[in-house]
Short mmCIF file of C-alpha atoms in Angstrom, two decimals:
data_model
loop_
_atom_site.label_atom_id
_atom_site.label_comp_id
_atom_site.label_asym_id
_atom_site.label_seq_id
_atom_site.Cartn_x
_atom_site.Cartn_y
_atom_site.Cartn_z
CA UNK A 1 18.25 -3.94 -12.46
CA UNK A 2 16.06 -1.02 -13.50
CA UNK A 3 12.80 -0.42 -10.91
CA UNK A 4 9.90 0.99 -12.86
CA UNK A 5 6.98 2.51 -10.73
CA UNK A 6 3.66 3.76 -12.49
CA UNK A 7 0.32 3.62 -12.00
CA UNK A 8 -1.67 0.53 -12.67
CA UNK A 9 -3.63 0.50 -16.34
CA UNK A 10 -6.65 -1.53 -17.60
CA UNK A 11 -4.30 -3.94 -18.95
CA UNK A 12 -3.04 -4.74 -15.58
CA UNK A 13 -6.07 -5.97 -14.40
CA UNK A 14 -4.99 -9.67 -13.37
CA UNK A 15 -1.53 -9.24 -12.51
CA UNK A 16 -2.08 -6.53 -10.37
CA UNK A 17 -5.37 -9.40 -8.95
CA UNK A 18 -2.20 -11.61 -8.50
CA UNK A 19 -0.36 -9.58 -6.75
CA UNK A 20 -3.07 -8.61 -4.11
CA UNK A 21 -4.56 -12.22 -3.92
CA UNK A 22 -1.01 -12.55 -2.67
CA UNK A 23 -0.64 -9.50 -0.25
CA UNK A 24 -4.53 -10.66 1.19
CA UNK A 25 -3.12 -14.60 1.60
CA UNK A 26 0.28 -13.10 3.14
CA UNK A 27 -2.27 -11.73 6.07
CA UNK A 28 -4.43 -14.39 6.21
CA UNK A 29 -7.00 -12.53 4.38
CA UNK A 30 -9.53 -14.32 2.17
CA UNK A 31 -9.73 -11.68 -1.37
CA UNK A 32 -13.47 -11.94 -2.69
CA UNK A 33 -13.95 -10.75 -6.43
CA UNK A 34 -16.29 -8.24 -5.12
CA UNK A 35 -14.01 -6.95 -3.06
CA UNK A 36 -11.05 -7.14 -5.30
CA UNK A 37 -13.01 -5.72 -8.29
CA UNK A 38 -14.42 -2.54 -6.06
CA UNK A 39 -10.62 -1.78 -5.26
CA UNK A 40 -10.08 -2.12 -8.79
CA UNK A 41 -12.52 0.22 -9.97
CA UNK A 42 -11.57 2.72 -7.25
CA UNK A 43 -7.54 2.75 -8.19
CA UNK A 44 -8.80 3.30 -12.10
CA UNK A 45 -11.50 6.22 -10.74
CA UNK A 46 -9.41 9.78 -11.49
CA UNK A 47 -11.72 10.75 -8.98
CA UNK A 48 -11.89 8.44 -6.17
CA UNK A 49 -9.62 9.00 -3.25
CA UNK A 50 -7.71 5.53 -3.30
CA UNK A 51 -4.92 5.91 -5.45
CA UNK A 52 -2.02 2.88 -6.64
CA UNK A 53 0.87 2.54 -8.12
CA UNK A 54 2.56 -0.99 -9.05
CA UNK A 55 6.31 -1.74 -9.35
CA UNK A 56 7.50 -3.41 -12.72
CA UNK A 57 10.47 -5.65 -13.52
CA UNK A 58 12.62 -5.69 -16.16
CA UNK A 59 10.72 -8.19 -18.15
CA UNK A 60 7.64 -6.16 -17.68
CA UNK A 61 6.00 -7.90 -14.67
CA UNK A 62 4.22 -6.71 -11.84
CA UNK A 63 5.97 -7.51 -8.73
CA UNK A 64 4.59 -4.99 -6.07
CA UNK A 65 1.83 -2.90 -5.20
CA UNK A 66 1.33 0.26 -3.45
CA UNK A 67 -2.35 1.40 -2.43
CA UNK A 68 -2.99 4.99 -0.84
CA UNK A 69 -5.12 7.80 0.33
CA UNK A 70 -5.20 11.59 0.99
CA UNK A 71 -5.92 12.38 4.88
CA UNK A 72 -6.45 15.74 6.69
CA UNK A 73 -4.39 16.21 9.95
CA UNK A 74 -6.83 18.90 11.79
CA UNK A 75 -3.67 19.75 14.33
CA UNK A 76 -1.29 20.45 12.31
CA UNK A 77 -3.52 22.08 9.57
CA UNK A 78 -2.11 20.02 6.78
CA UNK A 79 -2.76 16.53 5.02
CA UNK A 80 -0.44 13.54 4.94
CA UNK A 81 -0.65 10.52 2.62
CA UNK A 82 -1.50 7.29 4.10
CA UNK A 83 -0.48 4.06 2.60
CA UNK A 84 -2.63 1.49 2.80
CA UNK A 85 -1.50 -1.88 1.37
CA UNK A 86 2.46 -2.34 0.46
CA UNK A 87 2.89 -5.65 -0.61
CA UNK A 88 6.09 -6.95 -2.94
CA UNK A 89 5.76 -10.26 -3.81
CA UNK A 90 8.68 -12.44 -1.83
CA UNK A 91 11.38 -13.53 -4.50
CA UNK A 92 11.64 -9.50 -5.36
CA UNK A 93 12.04 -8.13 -1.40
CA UNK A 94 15.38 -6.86 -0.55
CA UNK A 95 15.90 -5.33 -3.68
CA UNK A 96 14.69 -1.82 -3.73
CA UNK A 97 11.09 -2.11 -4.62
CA UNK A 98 9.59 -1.76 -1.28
CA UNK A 99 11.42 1.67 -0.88
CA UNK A 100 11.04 2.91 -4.16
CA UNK A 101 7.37 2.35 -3.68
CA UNK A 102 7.38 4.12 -0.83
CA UNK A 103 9.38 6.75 -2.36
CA UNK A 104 6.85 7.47 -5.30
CA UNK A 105 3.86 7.95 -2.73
CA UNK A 106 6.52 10.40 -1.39
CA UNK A 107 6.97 12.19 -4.28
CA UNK A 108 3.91 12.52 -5.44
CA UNK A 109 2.67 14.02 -2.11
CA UNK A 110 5.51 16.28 -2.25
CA UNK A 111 3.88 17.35 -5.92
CA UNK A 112 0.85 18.55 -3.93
CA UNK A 113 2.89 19.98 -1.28
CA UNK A 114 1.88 16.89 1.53
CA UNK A 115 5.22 15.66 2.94
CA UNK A 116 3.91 13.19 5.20
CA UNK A 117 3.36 9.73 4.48
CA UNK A 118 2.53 7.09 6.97
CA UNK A 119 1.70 3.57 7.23
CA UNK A 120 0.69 0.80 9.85
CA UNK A 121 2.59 -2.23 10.47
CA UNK A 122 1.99 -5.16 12.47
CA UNK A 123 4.62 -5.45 15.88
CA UNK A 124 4.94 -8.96 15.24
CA UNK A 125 6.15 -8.73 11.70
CA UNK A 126 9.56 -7.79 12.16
CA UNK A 127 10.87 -8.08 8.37
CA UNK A 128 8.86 -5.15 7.50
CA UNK A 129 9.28 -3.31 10.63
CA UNK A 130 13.53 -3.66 10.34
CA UNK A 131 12.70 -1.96 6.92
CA UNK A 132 10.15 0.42 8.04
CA UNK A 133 12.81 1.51 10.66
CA UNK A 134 15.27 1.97 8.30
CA UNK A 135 13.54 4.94 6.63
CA UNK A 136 10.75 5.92 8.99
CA UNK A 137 10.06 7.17 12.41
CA UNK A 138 7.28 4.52 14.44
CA UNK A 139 4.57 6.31 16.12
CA UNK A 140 3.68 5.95 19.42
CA UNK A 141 -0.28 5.69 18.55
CA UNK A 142 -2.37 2.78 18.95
CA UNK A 143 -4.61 2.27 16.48
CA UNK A 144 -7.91 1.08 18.22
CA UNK A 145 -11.44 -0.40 16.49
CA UNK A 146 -14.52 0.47 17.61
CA UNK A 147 -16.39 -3.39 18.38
CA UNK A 148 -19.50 -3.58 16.45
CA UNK A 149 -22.51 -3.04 17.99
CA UNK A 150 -23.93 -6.86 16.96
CA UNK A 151 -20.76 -8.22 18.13
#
């Protein structure tokens, strides 16, 4: 089994809208085609900040998506990569995707001389977090929202 990771082109349009219908459903997310097409146009923008890569089978199919985005750390006077949606679609987990996914964020921060890459994961999804802890360090942050102000 060969695992191919590259960036998403225009002709990957609808599997890669597969793919993410499926991450957004997996968290009980409702996708609009707004929304999905403004992600869309910012992971095909050279110049937008959101970047993606997609994973690729050895017939050619899409089976997972990675979604990420430059961030300074003021502290430590460097930037880290943060990953923003990893999704691989359930028939294809446990075989090397996920982390090779991971691994080509990793790499390419390491090209721009960023070697940090963090994520968030939910506490109650313990699939991901037994692979997440397998290969990463957990934070002790809590992430926190501010409430909207018509809320």
């Amino acid at each position: 089994m060969g695992i191919t990771i590259r960036e998403p082109g225009e002709g990957d349009f609808f599997s890669w809208l597969a793919l993410y219908e499926d991450y957004a459903a997996f968290y009980g997310r409702q996708l609009t085609d707004q929304g999905a097409l403004l992600v869309w146009s910012w992971l095909t923008d050279a110049a937008h900040s959101e970047r993606g890569l997609v994973a690729v089978d050895d017939e050619g199919a899409l089976v997972g998506l990675v979604h990420f985005h430059d961030v300074p750390r003021p502290l430590e006077g460097d930037r880290a990569l943060h990953i923003d949606d990893l999704f691989v679609l359930e028939e294809h987990r446990e075989q090397g995707y996920g982390r090779t996914l991971i691994e080509a964020v990793a790499g390419l921060g390491a090209g721009s001389g960023i070697r940090v890459v963090q994520w968030l994961a939910k506490p109650e999804d313990s699939d991901a977090r037994g692979f997440y802890d397998e290969i990463a360090d957990a934070s002790e942050v809590v992430v926190y929202r501010l409430r909207p102000q018509d809320a």
